[in-house]
Amino acid sequence: MAKKVGVLTGGGDCPGLNAVIRAVTRRALTRGHAILGIREGWRGLVDGHFMELGSREISGILPRGGTILGTTRTNPYKTDGGVEKVLENFRAQGLDALVAIGGEDTLGVASHLFAEHDLPVVGVPKTIDNDLSATDYTFGFDTAVFIATEAIDRLHTTAESHNRVMVVEVMGRHTGWIAVMSGIAGGADVILIPEQPVTVEAACEDLRRRHERGKDFSIVVVSEGYELTYESGEKRQVAQEAPATDQFGHVRLGGVGEQLAREIEERTGFESRVTVLGHVQRGGSPTPRDRILATRYGLKAADLVEEGSFGTMAALQGDDIVAVPLEAAVAELKTVPPHWFEVAKAFFG
Ligand code: F6P
């Protein structure tokens, strides 16, 4: 029986969103279903903003960054009558199913709507942060790591010319996946992440040791969520001055690199500079790996809709794309396990 399937992208954008939209649409159209694009995440279902999704709309979007649907961090649970409006609009549009492409926030909402209101939804794990549980990797992460690694490579050459310490601040929110992976790939001399908070004193000691060995430049990668941590036990989170939190309760991180570079220079006497990669990590074309992963996720999501396996999320486990319960994906943040940090640490100092 022909179905009408809604698709939305929520939360921070990331490379590969369009590849998922293309794959879901393509497979659903092949099966004779209709697809409705929902504009700007959950906001589109609250406010009733939609767009046609057909062969024309998905043509040429595979390599394009961003999302043709737009995205927001609107949380219907934090909006007056939001959940009721979502359910009303879902019914009014004659939708049979919904594919929600997002991270812990977007999929957290999907999980609640499924559990509490039986909304027929399936999820696709998106985020450059790679912090979703129940999947080995989220799409978008590989591209962010690629961009950060390229930046580290470039910073190496200028660091070497000027005998400087280059501090590179990367995104990742409360996990250090991007920092650890780009740090390993780029040959960082120190990596600071929230999960394994090396103290500022220890980081400076690593740099001094390296310089004693005859190296006169260094690369330090710091994750935006790293709290400046001291031997005294003091910890300091650096956040931007901004509206306190978003609708999901997140502070706007950023700025730790600047403070760290200042402290390194004061404590070691090594001239230091900082580069904040920021949203560059989220922009532009996805890597081939992300295009492929996003495509496989999109096809799986369409299959889950076909089977009626709602309340699930497409996930990567090993080399297989499988279905996992949505609630397992959002139950807790997937942090960097110690064995990954050990790989990075082998090259510190
Ligand atoms: O979750 C993705 C992410 O890019 C985080 O790494 C970062 O902390 C946050 O989003 C930035 O959000 P915004 O786009 O609202 O500045």
Coordinates of C-alpha atoms and ligand atoms in Angstrom, one line a residue:
M1 CA 0.0 0.0 0.0
A2 CA 1.3 3.5 -0.9
K3 CA 2.4 5.5 2.1
K4 CA 3.2 9.1 2.8
V5 CA 6.5 9.5 4.6
G6 CA 7.8 12.7 6.2
V7 CA 11.5 13.5 6.5
L8 CA 13.1 16.1 8.8
T9 CA 16.6 17.2 9.7
G10 CA 17.1 18.6 13.2
G11 CA 19.9 20.0 15.4
G12 CA 23.2 21.3 14.1
D13 CA 23.7 20.6 10.4
C14 CA 26.5 18.3 9.2
P15 CA 27.9 17.0 5.9
G16 CA 25.9 14.0 4.6
L17 CA 22.3 15.2 5.5
N18 CA 21.4 15.7 1.9
A19 CA 22.8 12.2 1.1
V20 CA 20.4 10.7 3.6
I21 CA 17.5 12.7 2.3
R22 CA 18.3 11.6 -1.3
A23 CA 18.5 7.9 -0.3
V24 CA 15.3 7.9 1.8
T25 CA 13.4 9.7 -1.0
R26 CA 14.8 7.6 -3.8
R27 CA 14.0 4.3 -2.2
A28 CA 10.5 5.4 -1.1
L29 CA 9.7 6.8 -4.5
T30 CA 10.8 3.5 -6.1
R31 CA 8.3 1.7 -3.9
G32 CA 5.5 4.1 -5.0
H33 CA 5.4 6.1 -1.8
A34 CA 5.1 9.9 -1.5
I35 CA 7.7 11.9 0.5
L36 CA 7.1 15.1 2.3
G37 CA 10.0 17.3 3.4
I38 CA 9.5 18.9 6.7
R39 CA 11.2 22.3 7.0
E40 CA 13.7 23.2 9.8
G41 CA 13.5 20.1 12.0
W42 CA 10.7 19.8 14.6
R43 CA 9.8 23.5 14.0
G44 CA 8.3 22.4 10.7
L45 CA 5.9 20.0 12.3
V46 CA 5.0 22.5 15.1
D47 CA 4.4 25.4 12.6
G48 CA 3.3 23.4 9.6
H49 CA 6.1 24.2 7.2
F50 CA 6.6 21.6 4.4
M51 CA 8.2 21.2 1.0
E52 CA 7.8 18.8 -1.9
L53 CA 10.4 16.1 -2.1
G54 CA 10.5 14.4 -5.5
S55 CA 13.1 13.3 -8.0
R56 CA 13.8 16.9 -9.1
E57 CA 14.5 18.1 -5.5
I58 CA 17.0 15.4 -4.7
S59 CA 18.9 15.6 -8.0
G60 CA 22.5 16.6 -7.5
I61 CA 22.4 16.9 -3.7
L62 CA 24.6 13.9 -2.8
P63 CA 27.8 15.9 -2.5
R64 CA 26.2 19.1 -1.1
G65 CA 26.8 20.1 2.5
G66 CA 24.1 21.5 4.7
T67 CA 20.5 20.4 4.4
I68 CA 18.0 21.3 1.7
L69 CA 15.3 21.0 4.4
G70 CA 16.9 23.5 6.8
T71 CA 17.3 22.7 10.4
T72 CA 16.7 24.2 13.9
R73 CA 17.1 23.1 17.5
T74 CA 13.4 23.6 18.2
N75 CA 12.2 21.2 20.9
P76 CA 8.4 20.6 20.8
Y77 CA 8.5 19.6 24.4
K78 CA 9.7 23.2 25.3
T79 CA 7.3 24.9 23.0
D80 CA 3.7 25.9 24.1
G81 CA 1.4 23.1 22.9
G82 CA 4.4 21.9 20.7
V83 CA 3.7 18.2 21.0
E84 CA 0.0 18.5 20.3
K85 CA 0.8 20.6 17.2
V86 CA 3.3 18.0 16.0
L87 CA 0.7 15.3 16.3
E88 CA -2.0 17.4 14.7
N89 CA 0.1 18.4 11.7
F90 CA 1.3 14.9 11.2
R91 CA -2.3 13.7 11.0
A92 CA -3.4 16.7 8.9
Q93 CA -0.7 16.0 6.3
G94 CA -1.9 12.4 6.1
L95 CA 1.6 11.1 7.0
D96 CA 2.0 7.4 7.7
A97 CA 5.6 7.6 8.9
L98 CA 8.4 10.0 9.8
V99 CA 12.2 9.7 9.3
A100 CA 14.0 12.0 11.8
I101 CA 17.6 12.6 10.9
G102 CA 19.4 14.1 13.9
G103 CA 21.6 13.8 17.0
E104 CA 20.8 13.1 20.6
D105 CA 18.3 16.1 20.9
T106 CA 16.3 15.4 17.7
L107 CA 16.3 11.7 18.3
G108 CA 15.5 12.1 22.0
V109 CA 12.3 13.9 20.9
A110 CA 11.6 11.2 18.4
S111 CA 12.1 8.5 21.1
H112 CA 9.6 10.3 23.5
L113 CA 7.0 10.8 20.7
F114 CA 7.2 7.2 19.9
A115 CA 7.0 6.0 23.5
E116 CA 4.3 8.4 24.6
H117 CA 2.2 8.9 21.5
D118 CA 3.0 5.9 19.3
L119 CA 4.3 8.3 16.6
P120 CA 5.5 6.0 13.7
V121 CA 9.1 7.3 13.5
V122 CA 12.5 5.9 12.6
G123 CA 15.8 7.7 13.3
V124 CA 19.1 8.3 11.4
P125 CA 22.2 9.1 13.5
K126 CA 23.7 12.4 12.5
T127 CA 26.3 14.5 14.2
I128 CA 29.9 15.6 13.7
D129 CA 30.4 14.9 17.5
N130 CA 30.0 11.1 17.1
D131 CA 28.5 11.0 20.6
L132 CA 25.4 8.8 19.9
S133 CA 25.2 5.4 21.5
A134 CA 24.3 2.1 19.8
T135 CA 26.1 3.0 16.6
D136 CA 29.8 2.8 15.9
Y137 CA 29.8 6.0 13.9
T138 CA 27.4 8.8 13.1
F139 CA 27.6 10.4 9.6
G140 CA 29.3 13.8 9.4
F141 CA 32.0 12.8 11.9
D142 CA 34.4 11.6 9.2
T143 CA 34.2 14.8 7.4
A144 CA 34.8 16.9 10.5
V145 CA 37.9 14.8 11.4
F146 CA 39.1 15.2 7.8
I147 CA 38.8 19.0 8.0
A148 CA 40.4 19.2 11.4
T149 CA 43.3 16.9 10.3
E150 CA 43.9 19.0 7.2
A151 CA 44.0 22.1 9.4
I152 CA 46.5 20.4 11.8
D153 CA 48.7 19.5 8.8
R154 CA 48.7 23.1 7.7
L155 CA 49.4 24.4 11.2
H156 CA 52.4 22.1 11.5
T157 CA 54.3 23.8 8.7
T158 CA 53.8 27.3 10.1
A159 CA 54.4 26.2 13.7
E160 CA 57.7 24.8 12.5
S161 CA 58.8 27.9 10.7
H162 CA 58.1 30.2 13.7
N163 CA 59.0 27.8 16.6
R164 CA 55.5 28.2 18.0
V165 CA 53.0 26.1 20.0
M166 CA 49.8 26.0 17.9
V167 CA 46.7 25.3 19.9
V168 CA 43.8 24.0 17.7
E169 CA 40.3 24.1 19.2
V170 CA 37.9 21.6 17.7
M171 CA 34.2 21.0 18.3
G172 CA 32.7 17.9 19.9
R173 CA 30.6 19.3 22.6
H174 CA 31.0 17.1 25.7
T175 CA 33.0 14.4 24.1
G176 CA 36.5 14.4 22.5
W177 CA 36.0 12.2 19.5
I178 CA 37.0 14.9 16.9
A179 CA 40.0 15.9 19.0
V180 CA 41.3 12.4 19.5
M181 CA 40.8 11.2 15.9
S182 CA 42.1 14.4 14.2
G183 CA 44.9 14.6 16.8
I184 CA 46.0 11.0 16.1
A185 CA 45.8 11.5 12.3
G186 CA 47.5 14.9 12.5
G187 CA 50.3 13.8 14.9
A188 CA 49.3 16.1 17.8
D189 CA 51.8 16.4 20.7
V190 CA 49.1 16.9 23.3
I191 CA 45.4 16.3 23.1
L192 CA 42.9 17.6 25.8
I193 CA 39.5 16.1 25.9
P194 CA 36.6 16.2 28.5
E195 CA 36.8 12.4 29.1
Q196 CA 40.5 12.2 30.1
P197 CA 41.3 15.7 31.4
V198 CA 45.0 16.0 31.3
T199 CA 46.0 18.9 33.6
V200 CA 47.3 22.2 32.3
E201 CA 50.5 21.5 34.3
A202 CA 51.0 18.1 32.7
A203 CA 50.3 19.4 29.2
C204 CA 53.0 22.1 29.7
E205 CA 55.4 19.4 31.1
D206 CA 54.8 17.3 27.9
L207 CA 55.6 20.4 25.8
R208 CA 58.8 21.2 27.8
R209 CA 60.0 17.6 27.5
R210 CA 59.4 17.7 23.7
H211 CA 61.3 20.9 23.4
E212 CA 64.2 19.5 25.5
R213 CA 64.4 16.7 23.0
G214 CA 65.2 19.3 20.4
K215 CA 61.8 20.1 18.9
D216 CA 61.0 23.7 19.0
F217 CA 57.4 23.7 17.8
S218 CA 54.3 21.8 19.0
I219 CA 50.7 21.1 18.1
V220 CA 48.1 21.0 20.9
V221 CA 44.5 19.9 20.1
V222 CA 41.9 20.8 22.5
S223 CA 38.2 19.9 22.5
E224 CA 35.8 22.7 23.1
G225 CA 34.2 20.8 26.0
Y226 CA 37.6 20.3 27.9
E227 CA 37.5 22.0 31.2
L228 CA 40.7 23.7 32.1
T229 CA 41.9 21.3 34.8
Y230 CA 44.6 22.0 37.4
E231 CA 46.7 19.8 39.7
S232 CA 45.0 21.5 42.6
G233 CA 41.7 19.9 41.5
E234 CA 40.3 23.1 40.2
K235 CA 38.3 22.9 36.9
R236 CA 37.0 25.7 34.7
Q237 CA 34.6 25.3 31.8
V238 CA 35.0 28.0 29.2
A239 CA 31.7 29.0 27.5
Q240 CA 30.8 31.9 25.3
E241 CA 28.7 34.8 26.5
A242 CA 25.4 34.0 24.9
P243 CA 21.8 33.3 25.8
A244 CA 22.4 30.9 28.7
T245 CA 21.3 27.7 27.1
D246 CA 19.3 26.5 24.0
Q247 CA 16.0 24.6 24.2
F248 CA 17.8 21.4 24.9
G249 CA 19.8 23.0 27.8
H250 CA 23.1 23.2 26.0
V251 CA 25.6 26.0 26.8
R252 CA 27.4 27.5 23.8
L253 CA 30.9 26.2 24.1
G254 CA 34.0 27.8 22.6
G255 CA 37.0 29.8 23.8
V256 CA 39.0 27.3 25.8
G257 CA 41.8 27.3 23.2
E258 CA 42.4 31.0 23.7
Q259 CA 42.8 30.6 27.4
L260 CA 44.9 27.5 27.1
A261 CA 47.3 29.1 24.6
R262 CA 47.7 32.0 27.0
E263 CA 48.5 29.7 29.9
I264 CA 50.9 27.6 27.9
E265 CA 52.8 30.7 26.9
E266 CA 52.9 32.1 30.5
R267 CA 54.0 28.8 32.0
T268 CA 56.5 27.6 29.4
G269 CA 57.7 30.8 27.8
F270 CA 57.0 29.2 24.3
E271 CA 55.3 31.6 21.9
S272 CA 51.8 30.2 21.4
R273 CA 48.9 30.9 18.9
V274 CA 45.4 29.6 18.8
T275 CA 43.2 28.5 15.9
V276 CA 39.5 27.9 16.5
L277 CA 38.1 25.7 13.7
G278 CA 34.5 26.3 14.6
H279 CA 31.7 25.8 12.0
V280 CA 34.2 25.1 9.2
Q281 CA 34.1 21.5 10.6
R282 CA 30.4 21.3 9.8
G283 CA 30.4 23.0 6.4
G284 CA 31.0 21.8 2.8
S285 CA 31.0 18.6 1.0
P286 CA 31.0 15.2 2.9
T287 CA 33.9 12.8 2.5
P288 CA 33.3 9.7 0.4
R289 CA 33.0 7.7 3.6
D290 CA 30.3 10.0 4.9
R291 CA 28.4 9.9 1.6
I292 CA 28.4 6.2 1.6
L293 CA 27.4 5.9 5.3
A294 CA 24.7 8.5 4.9
T295 CA 23.4 6.7 1.8
R296 CA 23.3 3.3 3.6
Y297 CA 21.5 4.9 6.6
G298 CA 19.0 6.5 4.3
L299 CA 18.2 3.3 2.5
K300 CA 17.9 1.4 5.9
A301 CA 15.5 4.1 7.3
A302 CA 13.3 3.6 4.2
D303 CA 13.4 -0.1 4.8
L304 CA 12.5 0.2 8.4
V305 CA 9.5 2.4 7.4
E306 CA 8.5 -0.3 4.9
E307 CA 8.6 -3.0 7.6
G308 CA 6.8 -0.9 10.1
S309 CA 9.8 -1.1 12.5
F310 CA 9.1 2.1 14.3
G311 CA 10.9 3.4 17.3
T312 CA 14.1 2.3 15.8
M313 CA 17.2 3.9 14.4
A314 CA 19.5 2.8 11.6
A315 CA 23.0 2.1 13.1
L316 CA 26.4 1.0 12.1
Q317 CA 27.8 -2.0 13.9
G318 CA 31.0 -3.3 12.5
D319 CA 30.4 -3.2 8.8
D320 CA 26.6 -3.8 9.0
I321 CA 23.8 -1.4 9.1
V322 CA 21.3 -2.6 11.6
A323 CA 18.2 -1.4 13.5
V324 CA 18.5 -0.5 17.2
P325 CA 15.9 0.9 19.6
L326 CA 15.8 4.7 19.5
E327 CA 15.9 4.9 23.2
A328 CA 19.2 2.9 23.3
A329 CA 20.8 5.5 21.0
V330 CA 19.9 8.4 23.2
A331 CA 20.1 6.8 26.7
E332 CA 23.6 8.1 27.3
L333 CA 26.4 10.0 25.5
K334 CA 29.0 7.8 23.8
T335 CA 32.2 9.0 25.2
V336 CA 35.8 8.3 24.0
P337 CA 36.9 5.0 25.6
P338 CA 40.2 5.0 27.4
H339 CA 41.8 2.6 24.8
W340 CA 41.4 5.3 22.1
F341 CA 43.0 7.9 24.3
E342 CA 45.9 5.5 24.9
V343 CA 46.7 5.5 21.2
A344 CA 46.8 9.3 21.2
K345 CA 48.9 9.4 24.4
A346 CA 51.7 7.2 23.0
F347 CA 52.8 10.3 21.0
F348 CA 52.5 13.0 23.7
G349 CA 55.5 15.1 24.5
Ligands
F6P1 O1 26.6 19.2 17.9 C1 27.3 19.8 16.8 C2 28.0 21.0 17.2 O2 28.7 21.5 16.1 C3 28.9 20.9 18.4 O3 30.1 20.3 18.2 C4 29.0 22.4 18.9 O4 29.3 22.5 20.2 C5 27.6 22.9 18.5 O5 27.1 22.0 17.6 C6 27.6 24.3 18.0 O6 26.3 24.7 17.8 P1 25.8 26.0 17.0 O7 25.8 25.7 15.6 O8 24.5 26.3 17.6 O9 26.8 27.1 17.3

